[in-house]
Structures are given as structure tokens and as C-alpha cells.
mmCIF file of C-alpha atoms in Angstrom:
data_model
loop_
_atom_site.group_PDB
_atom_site.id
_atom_site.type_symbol
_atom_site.label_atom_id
_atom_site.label_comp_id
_atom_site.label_asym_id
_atom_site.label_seq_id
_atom_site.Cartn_x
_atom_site.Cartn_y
_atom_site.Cartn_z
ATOM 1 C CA UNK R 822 140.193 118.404 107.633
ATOM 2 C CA UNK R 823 136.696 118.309 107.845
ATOM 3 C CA UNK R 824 136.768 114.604 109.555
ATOM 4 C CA UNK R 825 139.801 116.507 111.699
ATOM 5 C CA UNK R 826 137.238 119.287 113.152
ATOM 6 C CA UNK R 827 134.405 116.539 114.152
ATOM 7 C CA UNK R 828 137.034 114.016 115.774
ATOM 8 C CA UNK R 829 138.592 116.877 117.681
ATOM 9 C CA UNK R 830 135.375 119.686 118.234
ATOM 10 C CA UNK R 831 134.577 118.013 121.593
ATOM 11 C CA UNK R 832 138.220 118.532 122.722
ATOM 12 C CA UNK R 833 139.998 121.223 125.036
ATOM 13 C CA UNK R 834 142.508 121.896 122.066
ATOM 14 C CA UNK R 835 139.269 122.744 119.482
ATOM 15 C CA UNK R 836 139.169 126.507 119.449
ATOM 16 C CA UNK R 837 135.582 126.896 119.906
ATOM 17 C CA UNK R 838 135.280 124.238 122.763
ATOM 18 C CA UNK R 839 132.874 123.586 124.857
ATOM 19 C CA UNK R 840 130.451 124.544 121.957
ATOM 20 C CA UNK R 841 130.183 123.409 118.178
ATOM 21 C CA UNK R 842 130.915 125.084 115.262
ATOM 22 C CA UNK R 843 128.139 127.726 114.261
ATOM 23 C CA UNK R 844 126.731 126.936 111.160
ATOM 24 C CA UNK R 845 127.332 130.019 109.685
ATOM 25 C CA UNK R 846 130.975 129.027 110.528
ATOM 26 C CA UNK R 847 130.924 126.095 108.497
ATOM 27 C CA UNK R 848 129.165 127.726 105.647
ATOM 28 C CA UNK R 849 131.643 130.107 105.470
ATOM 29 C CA UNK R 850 134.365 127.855 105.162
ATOM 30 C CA UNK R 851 136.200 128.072 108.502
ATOM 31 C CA UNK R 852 136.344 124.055 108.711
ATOM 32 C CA UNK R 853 139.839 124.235 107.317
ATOM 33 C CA UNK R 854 141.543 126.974 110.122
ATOM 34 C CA UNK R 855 139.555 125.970 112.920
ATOM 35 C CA UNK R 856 140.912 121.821 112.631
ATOM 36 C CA UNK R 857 143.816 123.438 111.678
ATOM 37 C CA UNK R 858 144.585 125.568 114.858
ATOM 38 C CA UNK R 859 143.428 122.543 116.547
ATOM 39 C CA UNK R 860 145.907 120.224 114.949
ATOM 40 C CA UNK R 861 149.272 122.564 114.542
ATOM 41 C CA UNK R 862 148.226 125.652 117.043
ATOM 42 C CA UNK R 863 149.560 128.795 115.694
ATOM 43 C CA UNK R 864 151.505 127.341 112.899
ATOM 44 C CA UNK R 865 148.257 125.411 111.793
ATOM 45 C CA UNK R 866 146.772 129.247 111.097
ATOM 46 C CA UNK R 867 149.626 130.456 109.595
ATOM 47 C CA UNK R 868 149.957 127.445 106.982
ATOM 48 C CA UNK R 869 146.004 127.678 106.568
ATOM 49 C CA UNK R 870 146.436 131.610 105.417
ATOM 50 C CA UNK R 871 149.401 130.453 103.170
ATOM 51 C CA UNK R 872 147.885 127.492 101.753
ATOM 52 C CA UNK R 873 144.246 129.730 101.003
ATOM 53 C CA UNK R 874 146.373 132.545 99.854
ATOM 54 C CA UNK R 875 147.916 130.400 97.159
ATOM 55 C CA UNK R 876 145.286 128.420 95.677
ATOM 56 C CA UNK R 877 143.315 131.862 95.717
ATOM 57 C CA UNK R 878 146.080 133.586 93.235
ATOM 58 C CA UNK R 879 146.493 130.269 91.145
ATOM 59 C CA UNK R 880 142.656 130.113 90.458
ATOM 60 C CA UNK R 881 142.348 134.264 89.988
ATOM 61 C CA UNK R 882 145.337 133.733 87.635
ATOM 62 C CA UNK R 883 143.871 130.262 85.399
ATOM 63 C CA UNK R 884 140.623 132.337 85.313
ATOM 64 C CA UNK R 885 142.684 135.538 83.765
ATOM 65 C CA UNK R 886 144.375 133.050 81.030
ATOM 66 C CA UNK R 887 141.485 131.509 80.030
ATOM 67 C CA UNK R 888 139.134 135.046 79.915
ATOM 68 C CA UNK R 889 141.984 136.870 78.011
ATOM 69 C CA UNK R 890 142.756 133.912 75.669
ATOM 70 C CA UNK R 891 138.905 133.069 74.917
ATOM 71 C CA UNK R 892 138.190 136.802 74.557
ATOM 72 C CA UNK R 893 141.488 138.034 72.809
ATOM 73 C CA UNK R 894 141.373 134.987 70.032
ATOM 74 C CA UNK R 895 137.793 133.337 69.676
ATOM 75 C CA UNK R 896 136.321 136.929 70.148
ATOM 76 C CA UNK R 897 138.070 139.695 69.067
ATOM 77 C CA UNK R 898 140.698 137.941 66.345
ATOM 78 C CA UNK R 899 137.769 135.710 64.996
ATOM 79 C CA UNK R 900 134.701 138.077 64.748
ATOM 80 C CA UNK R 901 135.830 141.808 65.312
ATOM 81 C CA UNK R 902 139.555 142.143 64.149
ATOM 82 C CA UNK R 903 140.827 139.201 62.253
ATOM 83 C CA UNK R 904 143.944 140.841 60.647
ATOM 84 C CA UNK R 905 145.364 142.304 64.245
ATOM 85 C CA UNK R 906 148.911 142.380 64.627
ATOM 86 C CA UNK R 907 150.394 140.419 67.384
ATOM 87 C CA UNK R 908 151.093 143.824 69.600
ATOM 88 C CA UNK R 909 147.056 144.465 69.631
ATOM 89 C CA UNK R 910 146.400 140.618 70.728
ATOM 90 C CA UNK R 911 148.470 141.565 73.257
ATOM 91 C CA UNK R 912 147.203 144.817 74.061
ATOM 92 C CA UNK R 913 143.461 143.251 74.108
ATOM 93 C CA UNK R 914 144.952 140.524 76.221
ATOM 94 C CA UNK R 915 146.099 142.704 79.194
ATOM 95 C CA UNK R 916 142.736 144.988 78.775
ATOM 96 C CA UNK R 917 140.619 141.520 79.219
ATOM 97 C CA UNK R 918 142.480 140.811 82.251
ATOM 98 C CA UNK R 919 142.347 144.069 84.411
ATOM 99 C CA UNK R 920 138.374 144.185 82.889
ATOM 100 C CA UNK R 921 137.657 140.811 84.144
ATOM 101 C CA UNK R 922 139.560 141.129 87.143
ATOM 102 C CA UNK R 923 137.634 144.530 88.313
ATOM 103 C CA UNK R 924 134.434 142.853 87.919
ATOM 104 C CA UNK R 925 134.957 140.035 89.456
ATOM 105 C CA UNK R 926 136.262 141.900 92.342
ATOM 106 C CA UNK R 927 133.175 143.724 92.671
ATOM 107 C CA UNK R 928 130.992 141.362 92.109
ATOM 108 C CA UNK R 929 132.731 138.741 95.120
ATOM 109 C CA UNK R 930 132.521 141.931 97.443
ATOM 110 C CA UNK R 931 128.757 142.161 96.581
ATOM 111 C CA UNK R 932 128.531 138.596 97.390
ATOM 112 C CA UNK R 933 129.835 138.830 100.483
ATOM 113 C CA UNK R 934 127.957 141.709 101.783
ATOM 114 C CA UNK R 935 124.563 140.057 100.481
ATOM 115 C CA UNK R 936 125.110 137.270 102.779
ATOM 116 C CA UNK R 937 126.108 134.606 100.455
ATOM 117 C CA UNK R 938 127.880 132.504 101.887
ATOM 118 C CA UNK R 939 131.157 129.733 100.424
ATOM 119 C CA UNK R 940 128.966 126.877 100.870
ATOM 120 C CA UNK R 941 125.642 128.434 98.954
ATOM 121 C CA UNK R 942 128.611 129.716 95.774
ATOM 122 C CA UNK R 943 129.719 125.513 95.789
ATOM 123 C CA UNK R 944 126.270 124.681 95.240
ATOM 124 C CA UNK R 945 125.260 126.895 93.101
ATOM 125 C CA UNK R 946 128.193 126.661 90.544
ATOM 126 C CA UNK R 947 126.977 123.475 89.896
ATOM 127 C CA UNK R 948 123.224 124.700 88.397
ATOM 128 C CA UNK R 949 125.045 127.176 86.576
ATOM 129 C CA UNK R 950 127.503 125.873 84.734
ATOM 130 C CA UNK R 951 126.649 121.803 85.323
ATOM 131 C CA UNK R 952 124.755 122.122 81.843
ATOM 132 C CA UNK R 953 128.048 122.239 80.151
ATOM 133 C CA UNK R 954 129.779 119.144 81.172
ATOM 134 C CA UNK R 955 128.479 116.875 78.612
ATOM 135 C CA UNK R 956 128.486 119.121 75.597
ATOM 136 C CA UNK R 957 132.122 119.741 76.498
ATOM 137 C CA UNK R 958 132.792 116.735 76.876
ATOM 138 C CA UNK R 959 131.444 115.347 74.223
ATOM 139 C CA UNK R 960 133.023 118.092 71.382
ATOM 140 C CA UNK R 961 136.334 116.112 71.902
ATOM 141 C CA UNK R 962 134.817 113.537 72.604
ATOM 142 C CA UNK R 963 131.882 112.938 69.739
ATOM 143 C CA UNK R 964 131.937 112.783 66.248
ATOM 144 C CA UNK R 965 128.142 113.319 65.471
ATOM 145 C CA UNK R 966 127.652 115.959 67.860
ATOM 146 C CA UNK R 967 126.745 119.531 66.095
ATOM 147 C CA UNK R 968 127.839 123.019 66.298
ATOM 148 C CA UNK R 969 123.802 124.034 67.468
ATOM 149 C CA UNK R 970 123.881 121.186 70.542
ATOM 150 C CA UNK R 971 127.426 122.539 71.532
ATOM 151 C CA UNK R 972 125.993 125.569 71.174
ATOM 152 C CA UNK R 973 122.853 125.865 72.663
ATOM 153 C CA UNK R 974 122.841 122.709 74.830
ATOM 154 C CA UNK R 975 124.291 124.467 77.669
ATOM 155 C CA UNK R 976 121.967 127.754 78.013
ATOM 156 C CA UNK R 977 118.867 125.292 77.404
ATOM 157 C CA UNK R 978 120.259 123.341 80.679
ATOM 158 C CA UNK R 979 121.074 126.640 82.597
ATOM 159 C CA UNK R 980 117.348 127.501 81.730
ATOM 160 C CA UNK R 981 115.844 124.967 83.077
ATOM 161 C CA UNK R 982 117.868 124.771 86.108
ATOM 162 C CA UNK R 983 117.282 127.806 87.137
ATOM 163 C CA UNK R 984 113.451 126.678 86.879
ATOM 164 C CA UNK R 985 113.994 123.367 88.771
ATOM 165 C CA UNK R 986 116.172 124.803 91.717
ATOM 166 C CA UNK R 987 113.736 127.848 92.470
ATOM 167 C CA UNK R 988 110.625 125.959 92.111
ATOM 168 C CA UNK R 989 111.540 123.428 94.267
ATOM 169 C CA UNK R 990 112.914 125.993 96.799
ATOM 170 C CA UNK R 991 109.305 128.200 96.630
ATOM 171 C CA UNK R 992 107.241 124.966 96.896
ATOM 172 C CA UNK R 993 109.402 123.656 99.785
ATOM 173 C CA UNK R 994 110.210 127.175 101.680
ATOM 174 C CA UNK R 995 107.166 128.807 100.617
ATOM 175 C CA UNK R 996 109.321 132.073 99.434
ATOM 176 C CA UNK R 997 112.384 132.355 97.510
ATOM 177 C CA UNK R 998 115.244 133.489 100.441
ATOM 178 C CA UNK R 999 118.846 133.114 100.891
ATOM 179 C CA UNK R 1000 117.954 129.907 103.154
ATOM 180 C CA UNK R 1001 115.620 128.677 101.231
ATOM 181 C CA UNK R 1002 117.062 128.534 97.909
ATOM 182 C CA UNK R 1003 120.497 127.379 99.572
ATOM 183 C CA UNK R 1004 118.637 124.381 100.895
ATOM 184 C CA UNK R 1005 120.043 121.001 100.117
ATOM 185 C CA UNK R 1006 116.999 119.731 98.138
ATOM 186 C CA UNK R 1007 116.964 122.721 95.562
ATOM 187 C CA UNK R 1008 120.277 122.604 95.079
ATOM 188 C CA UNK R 1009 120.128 119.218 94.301
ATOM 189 C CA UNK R 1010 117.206 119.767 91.859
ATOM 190 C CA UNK R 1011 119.093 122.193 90.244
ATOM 191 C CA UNK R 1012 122.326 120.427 89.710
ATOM 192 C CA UNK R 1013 120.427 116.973 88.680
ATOM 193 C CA UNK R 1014 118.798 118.712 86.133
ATOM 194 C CA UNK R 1015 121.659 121.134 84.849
ATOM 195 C CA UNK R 1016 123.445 118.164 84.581
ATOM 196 C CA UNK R 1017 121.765 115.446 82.876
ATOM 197 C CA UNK R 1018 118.876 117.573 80.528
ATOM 198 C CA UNK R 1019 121.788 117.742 77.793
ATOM 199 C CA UNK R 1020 121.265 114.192 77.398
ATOM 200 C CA UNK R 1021 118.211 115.245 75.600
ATOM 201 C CA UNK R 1022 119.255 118.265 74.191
ATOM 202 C CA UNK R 1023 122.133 116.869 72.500
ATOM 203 C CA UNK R 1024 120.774 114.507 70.389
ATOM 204 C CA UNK R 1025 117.561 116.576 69.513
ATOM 205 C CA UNK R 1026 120.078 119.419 67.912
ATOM 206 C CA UNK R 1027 122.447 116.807 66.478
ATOM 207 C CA UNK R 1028 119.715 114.670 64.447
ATOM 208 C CA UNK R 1029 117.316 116.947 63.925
ATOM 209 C CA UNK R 1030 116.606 117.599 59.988
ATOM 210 C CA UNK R 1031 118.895 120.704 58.963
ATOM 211 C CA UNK R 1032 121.051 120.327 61.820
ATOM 212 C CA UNK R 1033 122.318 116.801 61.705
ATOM 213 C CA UNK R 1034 125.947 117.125 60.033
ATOM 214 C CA UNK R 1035 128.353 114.675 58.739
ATOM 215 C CA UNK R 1036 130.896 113.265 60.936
ATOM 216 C CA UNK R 1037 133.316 115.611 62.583
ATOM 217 C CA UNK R 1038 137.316 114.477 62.215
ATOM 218 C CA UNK R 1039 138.833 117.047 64.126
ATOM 219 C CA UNK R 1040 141.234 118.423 61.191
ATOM 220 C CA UNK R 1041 140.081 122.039 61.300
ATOM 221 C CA UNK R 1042 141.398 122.102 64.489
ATOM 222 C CA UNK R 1043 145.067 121.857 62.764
ATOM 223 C CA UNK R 1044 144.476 124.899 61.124
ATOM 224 C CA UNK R 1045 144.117 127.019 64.242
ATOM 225 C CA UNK R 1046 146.724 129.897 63.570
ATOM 226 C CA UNK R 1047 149.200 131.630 66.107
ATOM 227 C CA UNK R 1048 149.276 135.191 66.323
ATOM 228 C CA UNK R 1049 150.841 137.685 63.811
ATOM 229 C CA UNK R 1050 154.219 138.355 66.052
ATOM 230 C CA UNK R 1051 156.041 139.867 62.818
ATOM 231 C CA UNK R 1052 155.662 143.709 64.046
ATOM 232 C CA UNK R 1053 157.436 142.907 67.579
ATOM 233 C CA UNK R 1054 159.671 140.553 66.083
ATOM 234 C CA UNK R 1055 160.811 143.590 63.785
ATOM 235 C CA UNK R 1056 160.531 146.658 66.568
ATOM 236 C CA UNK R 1057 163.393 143.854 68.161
ATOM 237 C CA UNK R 1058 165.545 143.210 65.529
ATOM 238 C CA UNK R 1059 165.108 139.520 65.779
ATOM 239 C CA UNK R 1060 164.130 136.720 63.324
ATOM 240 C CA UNK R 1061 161.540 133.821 64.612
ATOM 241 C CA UNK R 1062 162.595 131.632 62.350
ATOM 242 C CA UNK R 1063 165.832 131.856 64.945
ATOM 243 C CA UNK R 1064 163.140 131.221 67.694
ATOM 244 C CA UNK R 1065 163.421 127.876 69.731
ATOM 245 C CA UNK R 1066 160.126 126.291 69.707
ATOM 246 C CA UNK R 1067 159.014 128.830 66.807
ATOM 247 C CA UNK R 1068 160.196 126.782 63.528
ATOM 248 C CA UNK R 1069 157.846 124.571 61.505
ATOM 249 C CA UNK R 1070 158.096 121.031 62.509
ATOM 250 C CA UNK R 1071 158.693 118.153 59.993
ATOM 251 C CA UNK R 1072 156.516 115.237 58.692
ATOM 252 C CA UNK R 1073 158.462 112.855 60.800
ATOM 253 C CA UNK R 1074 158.328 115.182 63.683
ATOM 254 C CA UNK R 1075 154.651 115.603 63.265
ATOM 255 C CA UNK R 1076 153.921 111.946 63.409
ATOM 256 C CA UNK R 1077 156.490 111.110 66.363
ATOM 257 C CA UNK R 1078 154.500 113.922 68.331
ATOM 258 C CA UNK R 1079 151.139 112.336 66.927
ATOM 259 C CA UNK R 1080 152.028 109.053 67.668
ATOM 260 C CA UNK R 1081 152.808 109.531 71.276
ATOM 261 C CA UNK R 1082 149.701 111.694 71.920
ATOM 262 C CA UNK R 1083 147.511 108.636 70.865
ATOM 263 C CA UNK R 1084 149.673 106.717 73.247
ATOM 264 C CA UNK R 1085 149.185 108.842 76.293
ATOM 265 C CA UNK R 1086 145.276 109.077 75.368
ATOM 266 C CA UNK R 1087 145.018 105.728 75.542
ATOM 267 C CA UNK R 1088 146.341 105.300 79.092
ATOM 268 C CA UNK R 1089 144.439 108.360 79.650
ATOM 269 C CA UNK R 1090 140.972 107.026 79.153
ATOM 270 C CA UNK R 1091 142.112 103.737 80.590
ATOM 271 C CA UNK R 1092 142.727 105.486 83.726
ATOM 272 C CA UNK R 1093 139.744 107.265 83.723
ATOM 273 C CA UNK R 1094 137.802 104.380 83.453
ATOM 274 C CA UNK R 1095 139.201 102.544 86.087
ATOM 275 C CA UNK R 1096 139.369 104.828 88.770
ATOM 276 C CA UNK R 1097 135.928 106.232 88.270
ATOM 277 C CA UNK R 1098 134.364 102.207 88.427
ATOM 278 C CA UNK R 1099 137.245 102.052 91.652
ATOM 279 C CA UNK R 1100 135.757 105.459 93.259
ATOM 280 C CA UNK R 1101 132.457 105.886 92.445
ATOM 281 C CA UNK R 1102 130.991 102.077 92.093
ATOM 282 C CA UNK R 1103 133.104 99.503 93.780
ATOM 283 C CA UNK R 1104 133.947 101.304 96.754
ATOM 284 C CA UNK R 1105 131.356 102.899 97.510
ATOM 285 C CA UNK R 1106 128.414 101.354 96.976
ATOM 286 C CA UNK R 1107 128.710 97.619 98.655
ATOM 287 C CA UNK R 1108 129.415 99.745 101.836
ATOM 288 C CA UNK R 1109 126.516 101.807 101.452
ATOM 289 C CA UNK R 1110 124.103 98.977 100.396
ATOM 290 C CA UNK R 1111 125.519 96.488 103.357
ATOM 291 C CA UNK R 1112 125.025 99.430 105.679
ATOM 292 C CA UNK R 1113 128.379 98.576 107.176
ATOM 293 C CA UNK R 1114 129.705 100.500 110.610
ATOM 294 C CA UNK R 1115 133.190 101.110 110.434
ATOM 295 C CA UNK R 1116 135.459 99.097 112.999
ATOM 296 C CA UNK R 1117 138.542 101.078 114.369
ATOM 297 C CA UNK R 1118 140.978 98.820 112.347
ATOM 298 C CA UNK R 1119 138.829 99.447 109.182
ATOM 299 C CA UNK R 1120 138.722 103.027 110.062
ATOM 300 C CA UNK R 1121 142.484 102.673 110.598
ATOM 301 C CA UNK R 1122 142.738 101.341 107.212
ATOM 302 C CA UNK R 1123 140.781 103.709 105.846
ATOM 303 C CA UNK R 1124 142.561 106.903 106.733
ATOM 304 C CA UNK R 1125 145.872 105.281 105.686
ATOM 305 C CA UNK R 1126 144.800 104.854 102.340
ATOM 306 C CA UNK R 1127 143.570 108.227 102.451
ATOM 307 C CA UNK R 1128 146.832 109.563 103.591
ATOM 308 C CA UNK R 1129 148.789 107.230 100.930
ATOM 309 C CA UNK R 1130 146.420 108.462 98.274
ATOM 310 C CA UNK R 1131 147.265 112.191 99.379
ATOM 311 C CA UNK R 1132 151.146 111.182 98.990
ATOM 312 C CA UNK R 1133 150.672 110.219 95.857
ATOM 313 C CA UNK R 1134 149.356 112.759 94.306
ATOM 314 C CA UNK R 1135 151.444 115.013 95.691
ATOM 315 C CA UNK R 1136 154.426 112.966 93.903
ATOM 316 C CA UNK R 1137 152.575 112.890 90.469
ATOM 317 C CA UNK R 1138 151.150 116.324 90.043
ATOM 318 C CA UNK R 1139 153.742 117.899 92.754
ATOM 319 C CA UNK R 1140 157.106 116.368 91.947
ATOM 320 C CA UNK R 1141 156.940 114.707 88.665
ATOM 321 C CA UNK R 1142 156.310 117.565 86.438
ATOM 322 C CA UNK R 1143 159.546 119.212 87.707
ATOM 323 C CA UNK R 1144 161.442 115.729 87.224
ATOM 324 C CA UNK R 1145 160.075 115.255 84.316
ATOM 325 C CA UNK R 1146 161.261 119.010 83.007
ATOM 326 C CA UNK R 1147 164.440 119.022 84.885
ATOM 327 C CA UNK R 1148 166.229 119.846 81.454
ATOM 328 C CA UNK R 1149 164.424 122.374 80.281
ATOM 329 C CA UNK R 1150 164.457 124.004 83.615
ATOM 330 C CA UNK R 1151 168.153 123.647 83.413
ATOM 331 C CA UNK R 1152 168.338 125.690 80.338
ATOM 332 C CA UNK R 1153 166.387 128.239 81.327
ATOM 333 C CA UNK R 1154 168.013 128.992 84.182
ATOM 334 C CA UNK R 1155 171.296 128.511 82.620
ATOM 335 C CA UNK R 1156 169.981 130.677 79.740
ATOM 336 C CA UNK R 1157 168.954 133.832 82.465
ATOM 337 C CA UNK R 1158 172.371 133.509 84.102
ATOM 338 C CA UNK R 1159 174.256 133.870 81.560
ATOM 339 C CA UNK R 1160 171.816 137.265 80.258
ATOM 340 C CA UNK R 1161 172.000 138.360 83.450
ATOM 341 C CA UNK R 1162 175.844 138.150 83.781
ATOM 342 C CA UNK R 1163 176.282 139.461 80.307
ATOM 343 C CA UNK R 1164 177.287 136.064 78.412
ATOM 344 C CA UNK R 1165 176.354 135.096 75.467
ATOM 345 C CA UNK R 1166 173.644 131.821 75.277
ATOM 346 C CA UNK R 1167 174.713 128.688 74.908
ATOM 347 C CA UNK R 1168 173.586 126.718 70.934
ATOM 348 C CA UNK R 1169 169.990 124.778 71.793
ATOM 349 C CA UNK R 1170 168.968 121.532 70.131
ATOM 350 C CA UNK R 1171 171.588 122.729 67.462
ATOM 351 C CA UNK R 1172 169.921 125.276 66.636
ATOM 352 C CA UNK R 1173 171.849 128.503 66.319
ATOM 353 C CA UNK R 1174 170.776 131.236 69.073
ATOM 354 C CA UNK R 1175 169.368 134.956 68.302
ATOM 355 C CA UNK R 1176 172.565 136.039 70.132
ATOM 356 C CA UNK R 1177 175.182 134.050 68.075
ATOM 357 C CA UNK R 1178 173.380 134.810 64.976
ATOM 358 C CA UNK R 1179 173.876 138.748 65.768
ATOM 359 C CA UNK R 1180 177.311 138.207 67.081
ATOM 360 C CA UNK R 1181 178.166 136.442 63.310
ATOM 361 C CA UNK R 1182 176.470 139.571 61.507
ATOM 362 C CA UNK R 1183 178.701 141.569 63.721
ATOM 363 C CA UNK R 1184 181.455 140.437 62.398
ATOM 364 C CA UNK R 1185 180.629 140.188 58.661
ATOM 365 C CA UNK R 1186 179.600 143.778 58.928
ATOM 366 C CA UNK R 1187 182.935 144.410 60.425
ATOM 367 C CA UNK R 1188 184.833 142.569 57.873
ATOM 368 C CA UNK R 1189 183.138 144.076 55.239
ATOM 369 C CA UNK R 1190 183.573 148.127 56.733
ATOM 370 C CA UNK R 1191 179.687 148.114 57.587
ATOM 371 C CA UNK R 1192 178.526 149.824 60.572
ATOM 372 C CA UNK R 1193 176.545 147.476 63.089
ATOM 373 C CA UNK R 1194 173.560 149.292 64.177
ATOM 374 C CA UNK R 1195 173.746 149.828 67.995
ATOM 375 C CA UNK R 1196 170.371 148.188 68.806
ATOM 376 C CA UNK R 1197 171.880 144.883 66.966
ATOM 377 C CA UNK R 1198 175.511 145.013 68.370
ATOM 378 C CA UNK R 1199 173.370 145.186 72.039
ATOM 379 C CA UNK R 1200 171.372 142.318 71.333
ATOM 380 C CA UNK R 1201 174.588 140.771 70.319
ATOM 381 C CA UNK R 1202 176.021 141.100 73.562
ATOM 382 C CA UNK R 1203 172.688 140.455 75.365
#
């Protein structure tokens, strides 16, 4: 969209025409609606407000999971509550979210009103949380790598960030501003150095005498424990043994599951690989060192694959996750027709349902002149 608005900004159709784009425009990201509206008209707006609308909500809502899960079971379950029942996780999980989500609120209104503008946040995100890439990376990644340079690896490179990005905006504005400091050379400063001072932070805390540790093998990891659900389970009358997806998995299981995760990591990093030596070495960089002016049939060429790339992704991240759940989709919709329409659920994997198991008890306790309890004959029926 962006090539979109300079192609078409010196056309009638452009809806700030005769003139450019402000740059205060542009900062504020109105690239998208204004090529848009230029493009598609009215309709061009109207899927720009959808499109914004939607990948606002779907990154408000990843940011919720992750706060809630990271605060609910690596902070409260591991260091303040460790025997809390499956109802408080809950309960701590909703109170995260509503928590996080006021603040953030706030703080993106202050933002706005302080003049900072979509282009300056891009930038900056990268100074302040560049530092973590590599330790991230490199805890699954890593063997040798210790808890202290996963640890304090990426406050070290926020530190000196910060210092590289407002130094080299004072020396090069003369005074620490809004413009200034959203320059492109301190921003650059900053995110060069949040980005690659891990590289000596790591292995200083990894080697160095007392923190060096022997090699990592991922096992603990296994023993990460689910939530204590028993307390809802019983307030329900139901047994999560019953559960699909909630019984213990066999040896053979284990090691079928195993086996193709080590498969699909494989093609994983092989794909990785390739595709960053594809994108960020041998495509770009004969062009850039040959200096090479794009003819109309390369340019052609160019925005075909761009448009075939586009189409492709769409297919793999768009359309192949549904294909590729198509069956459980079907069961779960099957499954909240037939609650809905007060039937009882169909037997999964062959494994008897909560419903049929509760319909059977029914009619042992019948046979044997027991009264059903009412919340159990419901859930029978459910």
C-alpha cells in the first residue's frame, strides 16, 4: 500500500491531490486509508476500518493471553500461591486481563495526546524490547546458555539502549525532543545496540566462574503441571478422567507425538534457513551492490511475485489451518448442535462421553431404586 500511495499521490483519484501527504500523515499511519480510498473509493475506507479494526482486537486479545498466562502461572502459581485451586487461576486470570487492559488503555491515550506518533511507537519497540531476541532465542535454542544471561541479558541491553539512542539524539539534535529522539539515526543506534550487545552479555553470564552450568536438556520442561481443575470439576458433577483431551497419554503415544515434533522441527529450521539466505542475502543484496534501476518488465515481475507471495500466505496461514482441522471443527459443531437441540453427544475417539456416562448411572440408579440427583439427571440430558 505504501508503493500504492506514491504511484498514485500525483493523481486526480489520490485524496489529498494536488499536494503530498503531510508528514505527520504518514507518521500517523494514514498510508494504508489514503491508497486505499484511492484504489477502491468508499469501499477502500470501509475495508481499511474493518481490516484495522480486526488486527487491533486480535493483537489486544494475544497480548491479554500471554499477560494473564505469564502472570496467573509463572507469577502468582510459582512464587505467591503455589497450591491455588484451579477456580483462583482462573479468578487471577480474568483480574490480569481487565488490569492490563485498563492500563494499557490509559497509557495509549497518553500517547496519543503527547504527540507520539505510530511511526516514533515502531521504532521505538525495537530499543525496548530488541535486547530480548537473542536470549529468547537462544533458551530453546542453546544448551550452555544460563538462567543469569536469560535473565539479565535483556535489561543489560535495554540499558544501554536507552544510553545509545538518547545520546546520539542530544549530540545530533542538541536537546532531547519528540523530533529529535524520533530521528532515524537514534533510532537506529538504539535498535543496533539493543539488538546485538547480548552477544556479549550472553556468554559473559554463561561462562563466567559460578555461573557457567552444565548442559541444559530441556526435561524440566516435561514436568510443567496443569492447573488443579478438581474443585470445578466437582461443583459440576463431572469426572476429567471422562474429559477428551484430559487423559494421560501412553508411552507409544508419547513417542508418536515426539517423533513427529522432531520431524516438523526439522523442516522448520530448514525453512528458516532458506528463506532468510532467499530474503535477506540473495535478493537483496546483488541489487543493491550492482545499483540496478528497475525496468518496467522487472518491475512487472516484481510486483507479481509480490502479489503471488501475498496469495500464498494467505492459503497457508489463512486456509490451511481450517483444512487441516476440518474434523475437529466438525465435531465441535456437531457436538454444540446437538447441546443446543437437547441431544445427547455423539462417543469421541471411543472414548465414552460425560453425557453417556451420566445417562448409564441414570439407569443403574434406577434399576437399583436410587434416586438420581437432579443436577446429574440434567447433565444427563445436556
Amino acid at each position: 500500500m505504501g508503493l500504492s500511495a506514491l504511484a498514485l499521490e500525483d493523481n486526480p483519484v489520490f485524496p489529498t491531490y494536488p499536494n503530498r501527504m503531510a508528514t505527520a500523515d504518514v507518521t500517523a499511519g494514514l498510508v494504508l486509508p489514503q491508497a486505499a480510498v484511492a484504489l477502491l473509493g468508499t469501499g477502500g475506507a470501509a475495508a481499511t476500518l474493518l481490516l484495522i479494526f480486526m488486527a487491533v482486537t486480535s493483537a489486544m486479545y494475544a497480548e491479554l493471553i500471554a499477560v494473564s498466562s505469564i502472570f496467573t502461572y509463572d507469577i502468582y502459581q510459582t512464587y505467591i500461591n503455589p497450591d491455588a485451586s484451579g477456580r483462583r487461576l482462573i479468578y487471577m486470570s480474568h483480574t490480569s486481563c481487565v488490569v492490563y487492559a485498563v492500563i494499557m488503555a490509559s497509557f495509549s491515550t497518553g500517547l496519543y495526546y503527547a504527540g507520539i506518533s505510530m511511526g516514533y511507537l515502531y521504532l521505538m519497540m525495537g530499543v525496548i524490547i530488541s535486547g530480548a531476541v537473542l536470549p529468547a532465542s537462544l533458551t530453546l535454542l542453546w544448551d550452555r546458555q544460563s538462567w543469569a544471561a536469560a535473565t539479565f541479558s535483556p535489561p543489560l541491553a535495554l540499558l544501554c539502549s536507552l544510553i545509545a539512542w538518547l545520546v546520539t539524539a542530544s549530540k545530533e539534535g542538541g536537546s532531547l525532543s519528540v523530533t529529535n529522539t524520533g530521528a532515524n539515526n537514534p533510532m537506529l543506534a538504539g535498535n543496533v545496540v539493543a539488538l546485538l550487545t547480548p552477544c556479549i552479555f550472553i556468554p559473559i553470564l554463561s561462562f563466567a566462574p559460578g555461573l557457567r552450568k552444565p548442559k541444559y536438556d530441556w526435561l524440566s520442561m516435561k514436568l510443567i503441571r496443569k492447573g488443579d481443575d478438581s474443585d470445578m470439576a466437582a461443583a459440576a458433577h463431572l469426572d476429567l478422567e471422562l474429559v477428551p483431551g484430559q487423559s494421560t497419554q501412553s508411552d507409544h503415544e508419547e513417542q508418536m507425538e515426539q517423533h513427529q515434533l522432531q520431524r516438523a522441527a526439522k523442516i522448520a529450521r530448514y525453512m528458516t534457513l532458506f528463506l532468510t539466505l532467499a530474503l535477506l542475502v540473495l535478493w537483496p543484496f546483488p541489487m543493491y551492490g550492482s545499483g540496478y534501476i528497475f525496468s518496467k518488465k522487472f518491475f512487472t515481475g516484481w510486483v507479481s511475485v509480490g502479489i503471488l507471495w501475498l496469495f500464498c500466505s494467505s492459503l497457508c496461514v489463512g486456509v490451511y489451518p481450517l483444512w487441516e482441522g476440518r474434523h475437529t471443527s466438525s465435531r465441535t459443531i456437531k457436538a454444540i448442535f446437538l447441546d443446543l437441540t437437547g441431544r445427547r453427544k455423539p462417543v469421541m475417539h471411543g472414548r465414552a462421553t460425560i453425557a453417556e456416562t451420566a445417562d448409564v448411572e441414570e439407569k443403574v440408579d434406577e434399576k437399583n431404586g436410587v434416586d438420581t440427583p437432579p443436577e446429574v439427571s440434567v447433565m444427563g440430558k445436556a
